[in-house]
């Protein structure tokens, strides 16, 4: 019996003791954070699947895991022998979690979960679908916690203040903005549970979650007072002083659950049910008026201010230097010394650590050789750590957190001989990235309107990539930030389909993935900018802010149009101009050739 099947048996014993017929284990913490710290990796603990997205449902005789297209290959491998079935979200004939539960639960059944890790919108959806079966919700017990004997502790890192020279606005200004938005919405109380929203609002950062510099906390904002819920001993002296000046009271992390019960029944509370856990909302006094709307901070922080943008551009040059040094090292050393996926990722981290104002990676580096790159979110382990040879391709998706900003870049490096098919796909993916980078569009467009520009060359080959073309990126925050992005259809839970506003930062990263063969992705970051305004309206464009060479060893120049070739040549000229001053003479000579103009 495997370790996973033992855990599932223990969970079922707990379910039986608590008279629970089905138990949900999501990938979530108390704050709906995308990447969670070790304490909250309950779904990985119960299934063995280590991807960043997925939900398990256990009944007395079945175990199911739902995840999206990024993880189908990985999940299938990691679930082998676990007795847990993979449910490929979005595929024809695959039921949703709600549909599945409606089918398998008997009348008057009990559905269980930890109410702190399930958002209210999801719970209300389940209640609606299961209403006719008179299903009871049991949300006050963490059954996984009951069997997880060596569970890691909750994080408690020291916080630090992100200085105004980086953030561009004081916490006092931001609080005033939020209170104005509350007033416009007709709310007197605003409950905030997303840690990135709180971090942005209070210019507070920490290290509670790897690669995501935030502190686990909650906040309640009212017209005359503001309360932050976290251990006050964790606050740096500058934050203590700042909070005292602007009237932010600090209370214990768990105290929010009692404080929401004490709110006046006459309160009008602004919160986002899709991002506020069920325990908080169900603890509000009966009769409390709830305004269920997106947190106004989401849009505020997505539209980067001029100082943030200046810093973001600077940190991208630092990151480009690290990436270019890594590319030079990789291309000149492969085949001459032992390099593996994991050692390559370690080397890249060292190059980033040499850069001023570097904090940490912005996510776990994906270094995927040959067929491993067909898994979009592959993560090398000692068991899978492939040795690089002077042949095939290495895909590296990585990024950095700097005091100035957050970066995310993918490059696919040609290490030696590749097939004509591979070269064709490499160039097609590049054409896709360029098409979106060159976009001119009228204000009011959403990413959904522009996605076809990138996906077109891929669709022309009857291929697709099972993810968005791009996502919003935070400022010293989330590497995946709502509400902007590029996707051909609306996926509500991704929340990336807003109107593209000036100052928004997002990635441009189409690709080609052939299972068992290779994966190719080219990724740059862009900023939405205003262009010409005329009788047709306000035109917008995307400013590319990532400056790292595209590996010309994979490009078939004859497949590029003259406009694509001009974009690439101009881009490479800019790469050389921006990066070469920070390189030694050997690296500079290599970069000159790596950014040569295609005829």
XYZ file of C-alpha atoms in Angstrom:
599
model
C 0.000 0.000 0.000
C 1.418 3.384 -0.995
C 1.749 6.308 1.406
C -1.031 8.126 -0.466
C -3.497 5.229 -0.237
C -2.763 4.985 3.512
C -3.582 8.668 3.923
C -6.781 8.306 1.942
C -7.828 5.401 4.182
C -7.141 7.498 7.297
C -9.137 10.387 5.814
C -12.071 8.066 5.151
C -11.946 6.900 8.758
C -12.211 10.546 9.819
C -15.077 11.077 7.384
C -16.926 8.118 8.890
C -16.399 9.390 12.440
C -17.777 12.808 11.487
C -20.616 11.316 9.394
C -19.339 13.009 6.216
C -20.209 11.462 2.843
C -17.853 13.496 0.656
C -14.906 15.690 1.582
C -13.317 18.409 -0.569
C -9.607 19.209 -0.377
C -8.801 22.262 -2.525
C -5.471 23.876 -3.373
C -5.982 26.855 -1.127
C -5.026 28.711 2.009
C -7.308 30.962 4.069
C -6.800 33.801 1.564
C -7.328 32.240 -1.900
C -3.638 32.666 -2.666
C -2.466 31.069 -5.917
C 0.744 29.605 -4.516
C 0.481 28.371 -0.946
C 3.057 27.794 1.785
C 3.841 24.274 2.999
C 1.282 24.381 5.835
C -1.540 24.589 3.287
C -0.397 21.903 0.823
C -3.174 19.569 1.954
C -4.166 18.558 -1.569
C -0.580 17.614 -2.433
C -0.328 15.709 0.859
C -3.496 13.746 0.079
C -2.865 13.026 -3.611
C 0.844 13.205 -4.398
C 0.095 15.690 -7.189
C 2.380 18.704 -6.699
C 0.982 21.145 -9.279
C -0.195 24.592 -8.203
C -3.859 24.069 -9.164
C -6.255 21.231 -8.439
C -9.041 20.020 -6.185
C -9.547 16.584 -4.658
C -12.904 15.084 -3.735
C -13.076 11.927 -1.628
C -16.091 9.726 -1.004
C -16.263 6.401 0.802
C -15.113 4.536 -2.299
C -13.800 7.100 -4.808
C -11.048 9.678 -5.035
C -10.973 12.269 -7.821
C -8.597 15.099 -8.723
C -9.650 17.988 -10.963
C -6.925 20.073 -12.601
C -6.485 22.111 -15.783
C -4.672 21.543 -19.063
C -1.327 22.843 -17.799
C -1.049 19.787 -15.559
C -2.712 16.877 -17.392
C 0.569 15.103 -18.187
C 2.137 15.767 -14.792
C -0.969 14.805 -12.826
C -1.435 11.548 -14.741
C 2.104 10.486 -13.805
C 1.932 11.585 -10.172
C -1.449 9.933 -9.542
C -0.310 6.516 -10.771
C -1.004 3.871 -8.133
C -2.801 6.285 -5.807
C -6.332 5.092 -6.578
C -7.227 8.720 -7.343
C -8.686 9.367 -10.792
C -7.626 12.365 -12.902
C -10.509 14.590 -14.014
C -9.337 16.721 -16.935
C -11.128 20.025 -16.419
C -12.755 21.456 -19.525
C -12.508 18.235 -21.552
C -15.611 16.871 -23.207
C -17.493 14.426 -21.000
C -15.677 15.414 -17.797
C -18.168 16.578 -15.140
C -17.473 19.590 -12.944
C -17.036 19.030 -9.218
C -20.623 20.190 -8.634
C -21.992 17.858 -11.324
C -20.016 14.947 -9.916
C -21.240 15.537 -6.356
C -24.814 15.891 -7.550
C -24.500 12.507 -9.227
C -22.815 10.537 -6.431
C -24.213 12.033 -3.214
C -27.387 10.457 -1.850
C -30.274 12.547 -0.527
C -29.636 14.150 2.889
C -25.893 13.574 2.546
C -23.245 15.588 4.402
C -20.602 17.433 2.374
C -17.504 18.415 4.328
C -14.570 20.783 3.946
C -12.535 23.244 5.993
C -14.534 26.485 5.691
C -11.367 28.573 5.890
C -9.962 27.172 2.620
C -13.159 27.253 0.532
C -14.269 30.544 -0.959
C -17.877 31.594 -0.409
C -18.809 31.731 -4.098
C -17.790 28.091 -4.558
C -19.735 26.990 -1.475
C -22.869 28.863 -2.563
C -22.590 27.286 -6.009
C -22.397 23.846 -4.416
C -25.366 24.625 -2.172
C -27.417 25.699 -5.180
C -26.581 22.603 -7.243
C -27.147 20.220 -4.314
C -30.247 21.939 -2.924
C -32.672 19.375 -4.309
C -30.758 16.632 -2.489
C -31.040 18.476 0.817
C -27.293 18.195 1.389
C -25.904 19.492 4.702
C -22.636 21.446 4.790
C -20.043 20.569 7.452
C -17.317 23.216 7.384
C -15.875 23.437 10.892
C -13.366 20.611 10.819
C -10.032 20.226 9.033
C -9.946 16.473 8.482
C -6.606 16.534 6.674
C -5.142 18.347 9.677
C -6.414 15.510 11.857
C -4.218 12.960 10.056
C -1.234 15.165 9.053
C 1.064 14.420 11.978
C 4.185 16.276 10.818
C 2.357 19.221 9.264
C 4.655 22.248 8.784
C 4.002 25.275 11.002
C 2.227 28.405 9.804
C 4.824 30.910 8.545
C 5.770 33.893 10.682
C 8.360 35.877 8.734
C 9.338 39.437 9.633
C 7.608 42.108 7.570
C 9.251 45.084 5.887
C 7.945 48.313 4.392
C 8.182 48.777 0.629
C 9.484 52.333 0.513
C 7.508 54.990 -1.338
C 10.427 55.426 -3.773
C 9.456 51.946 -5.015
C 5.668 51.918 -4.454
C 4.989 55.437 -5.716
C 2.183 56.025 -3.191
C 1.915 56.061 0.582
C -0.354 53.683 2.481
C -2.283 56.739 3.651
C -3.052 57.741 0.042
C -4.089 54.204 -0.814
C -6.403 53.946 2.210
C -8.067 57.191 1.144
C -8.593 55.746 -2.362
C -10.143 52.592 -0.946
C -12.464 54.564 1.342
C -13.624 56.658 -1.618
C -14.376 53.449 -3.522
C -16.275 52.071 -0.512
C -18.368 55.224 -0.338
C -19.171 55.021 -4.053
C -20.260 51.403 -3.555
C -22.442 52.341 -0.584
C -20.414 50.288 1.932
C -19.323 51.286 5.417
C -17.164 48.204 5.994
C -14.744 46.453 3.672
C -13.376 42.987 4.467
C -10.115 42.205 2.659
C -8.666 38.704 2.787
C -6.351 38.533 -0.235
C -2.806 38.905 1.026
C -1.581 40.673 -2.121
C -4.328 43.296 -1.801
C -3.341 43.950 1.817
C 0.363 44.026 0.940
C -0.262 46.631 -1.783
C -2.613 48.714 0.359
C -0.234 49.003 3.324
C 3.086 48.899 1.420
C 3.893 45.833 3.508
C 5.929 42.883 2.339
C 7.188 39.707 4.038
C 8.361 36.179 3.215
C 5.493 33.931 4.331
C 5.099 32.274 0.941
C 8.081 31.229 -1.192
C 8.511 33.496 -4.231
C 5.619 35.730 -3.149
C 6.689 38.450 -0.669
C 3.566 38.784 1.464
C 2.354 38.211 5.026
C -0.641 36.032 5.861
C -3.137 38.588 7.154
C -6.668 39.939 6.965
C -7.945 43.519 7.064
C -11.189 45.293 7.839
C -11.456 48.887 6.604
C -14.102 51.302 7.855
C -14.529 55.043 7.446
C -12.857 55.971 10.730
C -10.741 52.911 11.464
C -8.689 50.183 9.875
C -7.688 46.874 11.419
C -4.911 44.532 10.300
C -5.084 40.952 11.581
C -1.668 39.395 12.039
C 0.879 38.874 14.803
C 2.067 42.405 15.648
C 5.460 41.087 16.771
C 6.206 40.381 13.129
C 6.016 44.058 12.146
C 9.189 45.969 11.368
C 9.716 49.205 13.298
C 9.081 51.380 10.235
C 5.722 49.681 9.642
C 4.752 50.062 13.305
C 5.458 53.784 13.047
C 3.641 54.081 9.733
C 0.544 52.244 10.997
C 0.428 54.332 14.180
C 0.468 57.540 12.119
C -2.349 56.494 9.776
C -4.539 54.753 12.344
C -4.103 51.088 11.448
C -4.785 48.901 14.507
C -3.057 45.503 14.642
C -4.857 42.480 16.150
C -4.174 38.750 16.295
C -4.451 36.707 13.086
C -7.436 34.606 14.236
C -9.305 37.513 15.869
C -11.048 38.406 12.614
C -13.439 35.468 13.051
C -14.727 36.940 16.306
C -14.655 40.541 15.084
C -16.879 39.871 12.072
C -19.468 38.409 14.448
C -19.440 41.744 16.358
C -20.147 43.922 13.315
C -23.437 45.804 13.502
C -26.401 44.150 11.784
C -26.921 47.547 10.150
C -23.518 47.335 8.469
C -23.177 47.265 4.710
C -20.169 45.081 4.010
C -18.183 45.130 0.769
C -16.442 41.840 0.042
C -15.702 39.520 -2.850
C -17.301 36.127 -2.263
C -14.982 34.528 -4.811
C -12.009 35.491 -2.661
C -13.393 35.516 0.900
C -13.476 32.268 2.792
C -16.787 30.749 3.806
C -16.060 30.789 7.522
C -15.731 34.593 7.534
C -18.894 35.236 5.522
C -20.962 32.676 7.429
C -19.845 34.339 10.694
C -21.386 37.710 9.794
C -24.491 38.632 11.846
C -27.748 37.462 10.273
C -29.264 40.219 8.181
C -25.973 41.965 7.382
C -26.148 43.557 3.931
C -23.376 42.216 1.724
C -22.184 43.949 -1.437
C -20.560 41.120 -3.367
C -18.160 42.845 -5.738
C -14.550 42.737 -6.831
C -12.214 44.351 -4.356
C -11.505 47.858 -5.759
C -7.836 47.313 -4.884
C -7.556 44.704 -7.660
C -7.899 47.327 -10.381
C -5.978 49.979 -8.449
C -2.867 47.833 -8.123
C -3.119 46.466 -11.676
C -2.778 49.989 -13.101
C 0.836 50.645 -12.197
C 1.672 54.250 -11.343
C 4.546 56.094 -13.113
C 7.049 55.466 -10.294
C 6.195 51.758 -10.201
C 6.662 51.569 -13.972
C 10.044 53.307 -13.813
C 11.152 50.772 -11.225
C 9.714 47.854 -13.177
C 11.655 48.879 -16.288
C 14.865 49.120 -14.250
C 14.426 45.712 -12.649
C 13.861 44.197 -16.090
C 17.272 45.414 -17.181
C 18.831 43.802 -14.083
C 16.943 40.604 -14.863
C 17.986 40.743 -18.513
C 21.636 40.933 -17.489
C 21.235 37.823 -15.336
C 19.356 35.959 -18.079
C 21.852 36.956 -20.775
C 24.805 35.869 -18.650
C 23.004 32.574 -18.089
C 22.341 32.145 -21.820
C 26.016 32.800 -22.606
C 27.119 30.324 -19.929
C 24.665 27.653 -21.119
C 25.380 27.971 -24.829
C 29.168 27.934 -24.351
C 29.381 25.190 -21.697
C 26.803 22.579 -22.708
C 28.547 19.363 -23.739
C 31.816 20.513 -22.126
C 30.771 20.035 -18.502
C 27.966 18.250 -16.698
C 24.824 20.405 -16.612
C 21.425 19.128 -15.555
C 18.002 20.751 -15.409
C 18.409 21.398 -11.691
C 21.992 22.631 -11.846
C 21.054 24.977 -14.704
C 18.250 26.438 -12.566
C 20.704 26.851 -9.678
C 23.171 28.651 -11.934
C 20.486 31.040 -13.141
C 19.567 31.824 -9.542
C 23.220 32.707 -8.826
C 23.252 35.142 -11.748
C 20.105 36.795 -10.378
C 21.537 36.929 -6.869
C 24.426 38.984 -8.254
C 21.993 41.734 -9.256
C 21.316 44.692 -6.972
C 17.953 44.785 -5.154
C 17.194 41.096 -5.834
C 14.983 39.475 -3.174
C 14.109 35.962 -4.387
C 12.742 34.110 -7.438
C 9.171 35.063 -8.404
C 8.264 31.361 -8.789
C 10.061 28.035 -8.889
C 12.173 27.964 -12.034
C 11.023 25.573 -14.733
C 14.075 24.154 -16.503
C 12.737 21.486 -18.841
C 14.888 19.560 -21.326
C 13.536 17.945 -24.490
C 10.242 16.089 -23.835
C 10.001 17.436 -20.275
C 9.193 20.847 -21.772
C 5.960 19.443 -23.213
C 4.663 19.609 -19.617
C 3.957 23.335 -19.273
C 4.617 23.425 -15.539
C 7.208 20.674 -15.278
C 9.281 20.704 -12.108
C 12.544 18.774 -12.073
C 13.192 16.385 -9.194
C 16.294 14.325 -8.370
C 14.507 11.386 -10.023
C 13.734 13.252 -13.279
C 16.727 15.624 -13.405
C 17.871 15.231 -17.019
C 21.466 15.857 -18.054
C 21.760 18.373 -20.877
C 23.531 17.323 -24.054
C 24.579 19.380 -27.107
C 21.325 18.477 -28.842
C 17.649 19.367 -28.554
C 16.225 22.263 -26.576
C 16.003 23.497 -22.995
C 12.963 25.566 -21.974
C 13.565 27.877 -19.006
C 10.639 29.736 -17.440
C 11.787 31.865 -14.528
C 11.573 35.226 -12.848
C 12.745 37.391 -9.998
C 11.387 39.489 -7.182
C 13.300 42.748 -6.828
C 12.586 45.754 -4.619
C 11.826 47.492 -7.915
C 9.422 44.933 -9.367
C 8.555 41.386 -10.420
C 9.795 39.649 -13.575
C 8.663 36.615 -15.556
C 10.462 35.413 -18.676
C 10.635 32.245 -20.738
C 13.280 31.410 -23.296
C 13.743 28.209 -25.240
C 17.431 27.518 -25.875
C 18.705 25.407 -28.754
C 21.569 23.260 -27.464
C 22.448 21.467 -30.680
C 20.837 19.688 -33.601
C 17.043 20.069 -33.921
C 14.624 18.804 -36.572
C 13.069 20.898 -39.318
C 9.682 20.360 -37.660
C 11.082 21.682 -34.412
C 12.568 24.736 -36.144
C 9.217 25.377 -37.817
C 7.398 25.251 -34.484
C 10.063 27.392 -32.788
C 9.637 30.071 -35.447
C 5.835 29.819 -35.443
C 5.732 30.392 -31.680
C 8.015 33.400 -32.171
C 5.703 34.760 -34.872
C 2.844 34.379 -32.396
C 4.652 36.359 -29.713
C 5.596 39.101 -32.174
C 2.028 39.393 -33.492
C 0.707 40.228 -30.032
C 3.681 42.450 -29.183
C 2.940 44.574 -32.272
C -0.772 44.966 -31.481
C -2.477 48.342 -31.890
C -6.002 48.416 -30.520
C -8.760 50.783 -29.477
C -9.341 51.506 -25.808
C -12.069 49.185 -24.533
C -10.461 46.033 -25.902
C -9.917 43.123 -23.565
C -7.301 40.426 -23.776
C -9.946 38.175 -25.287
C -10.150 40.517 -28.297
C -6.409 40.257 -28.929
C -5.657 36.615 -28.123
C -6.253 35.486 -31.714
C -3.260 37.568 -32.814
C -0.966 35.265 -30.863
C -2.911 32.054 -31.252
C -3.461 32.480 -35.008
C -0.114 31.063 -36.234
C -0.532 28.121 -33.850
C -4.137 27.460 -34.848
C -3.053 27.615 -38.498
C -1.187 24.367 -37.796
C -4.247 22.809 -36.085
C -2.370 23.039 -32.788
C -3.164 24.855 -29.548
C -1.681 25.512 -26.106
C -3.995 24.718 -23.196
C -3.473 27.888 -21.221
C -3.824 31.625 -21.597
C -1.484 33.579 -23.838
C -0.586 35.959 -21.044
C -1.336 37.002 -17.474
C -1.109 40.146 -15.381
C 1.993 40.616 -13.235
C 2.181 42.391 -9.892
C 4.672 44.912 -8.512
C 6.852 43.078 -5.983
C 3.835 40.783 -5.658
C 2.086 38.000 -7.591
C 3.688 36.742 -10.748
C 0.073 35.994 -11.803
C -2.087 39.031 -11.032
C -5.717 39.731 -11.905
C -7.626 41.180 -13.698
C -5.751 41.533 -17.016
C -4.428 38.921 -19.394
C -4.832 37.322 -22.803
C -7.139 34.348 -23.281
C -9.516 33.351 -26.093
C -12.417 32.560 -23.800
C -13.636 33.739 -20.422
C -12.554 31.510 -17.554
C -14.296 33.061 -14.529
C -11.946 31.686 -11.910
C -8.927 33.141 -13.721
C -10.380 36.690 -13.652
C -8.170 37.928 -16.493
C -10.647 39.402 -18.974
C -10.880 43.077 -17.959
C -10.557 46.086 -20.256
C -6.854 46.731 -20.829
C -5.963 49.942 -19.021
C -2.893 52.147 -19.303
C -0.152 50.964 -16.928
C -1.195 47.327 -16.769
C 1.678 44.844 -17.012
C 1.166 41.417 -18.547
C 3.048 38.605 -20.243
C 3.003 37.575 -23.908
C 3.853 33.850 -24.007
C 2.440 31.596 -26.745
C 3.967 28.182 -27.297
C 3.941 24.763 -28.934
C 3.861 21.600 -26.810
C 4.090 18.111 -28.293
C 3.819 15.353 -25.693
C 6.839 13.075 -25.655
C 8.835 15.353 -27.990
C 9.418 18.955 -26.894
C 7.909 22.181 -25.662
C 8.621 25.690 -26.954
C 7.658 28.978 -25.338
C 8.812 32.558 -25.857
C 7.746 35.037 -23.189
C 8.177 38.778 -22.771
C 6.438 41.212 -20.441
C 4.563 44.207 -21.828
C 3.004 47.418 -20.497
C -0.271 48.830 -21.858
C 0.359 52.353 -23.170
C -1.739 55.065 -24.768
C -1.099 55.729 -28.430
C -2.719 58.209 -30.800
C -6.145 59.634 -30.084
C -8.175 60.659 -33.096
C -11.692 60.597 -34.530
C -11.771 56.800 -34.155
C -11.012 56.863 -30.458
C -8.056 56.283 -28.150
C -5.585 53.843 -29.626
C -3.477 51.705 -27.301
C -0.330 49.647 -27.758
C 1.955 47.288 -25.831
C 5.441 48.362 -24.786
C 7.828 45.406 -24.488
C 9.920 45.659 -21.309
C 11.787 42.303 -21.377
C 15.183 42.449 -23.109
C 16.797 39.035 -23.498
C 17.902 37.511 -26.817
C 15.641 35.123 -28.690
C 17.829 32.150 -29.579
C 18.421 32.684 -33.300
C 19.709 29.101 -33.585
C 16.047 28.024 -33.566
C 14.720 30.646 -35.985
C 14.015 29.862 -39.639
C 14.297 33.362 -41.146
C 12.521 32.405 -44.372
C 9.304 31.833 -42.392
C 9.245 35.405 -41.037
C 7.536 38.241 -42.883
C 9.515 41.432 -43.450
C 7.534 43.075 -40.628
C 8.269 40.237 -38.199
C 11.932 40.297 -39.183
C 12.076 44.063 -38.633
C 10.491 43.685 -35.187
C 13.006 40.984 -34.237
C 16.008 42.951 -35.552
C 14.871 46.134 -33.795
C 14.245 44.168 -30.606
C 17.679 42.588 -30.681
C 19.333 45.955 -31.318
C 17.607 47.248 -28.187
C 18.633 44.157 -26.228
C 22.272 44.793 -27.111
C 22.079 48.492 -26.289
C 20.478 47.924 -22.891
C 22.364 44.841 -21.722
C 25.882 45.017 -23.186
C 27.131 47.790 -20.821
C 26.833 45.308 -17.933
C 28.769 42.448 -19.560
C 32.457 41.590 -19.773
C 34.216 41.681 -23.145
C 33.698 37.968 -23.933
C 30.018 38.121 -23.051
C 29.604 41.332 -25.015
C 31.174 39.813 -28.140
C 28.943 36.764 -27.794
C 25.844 38.987 -27.352
C 26.740 40.959 -30.481
C 26.475 37.766 -32.502
C 23.419 36.506 -30.582
C 21.552 39.721 -31.488
C 22.751 39.930 -35.100
C 20.257 41.249 -37.630
C 18.558 38.718 -39.906
C 18.771 39.664 -43.581
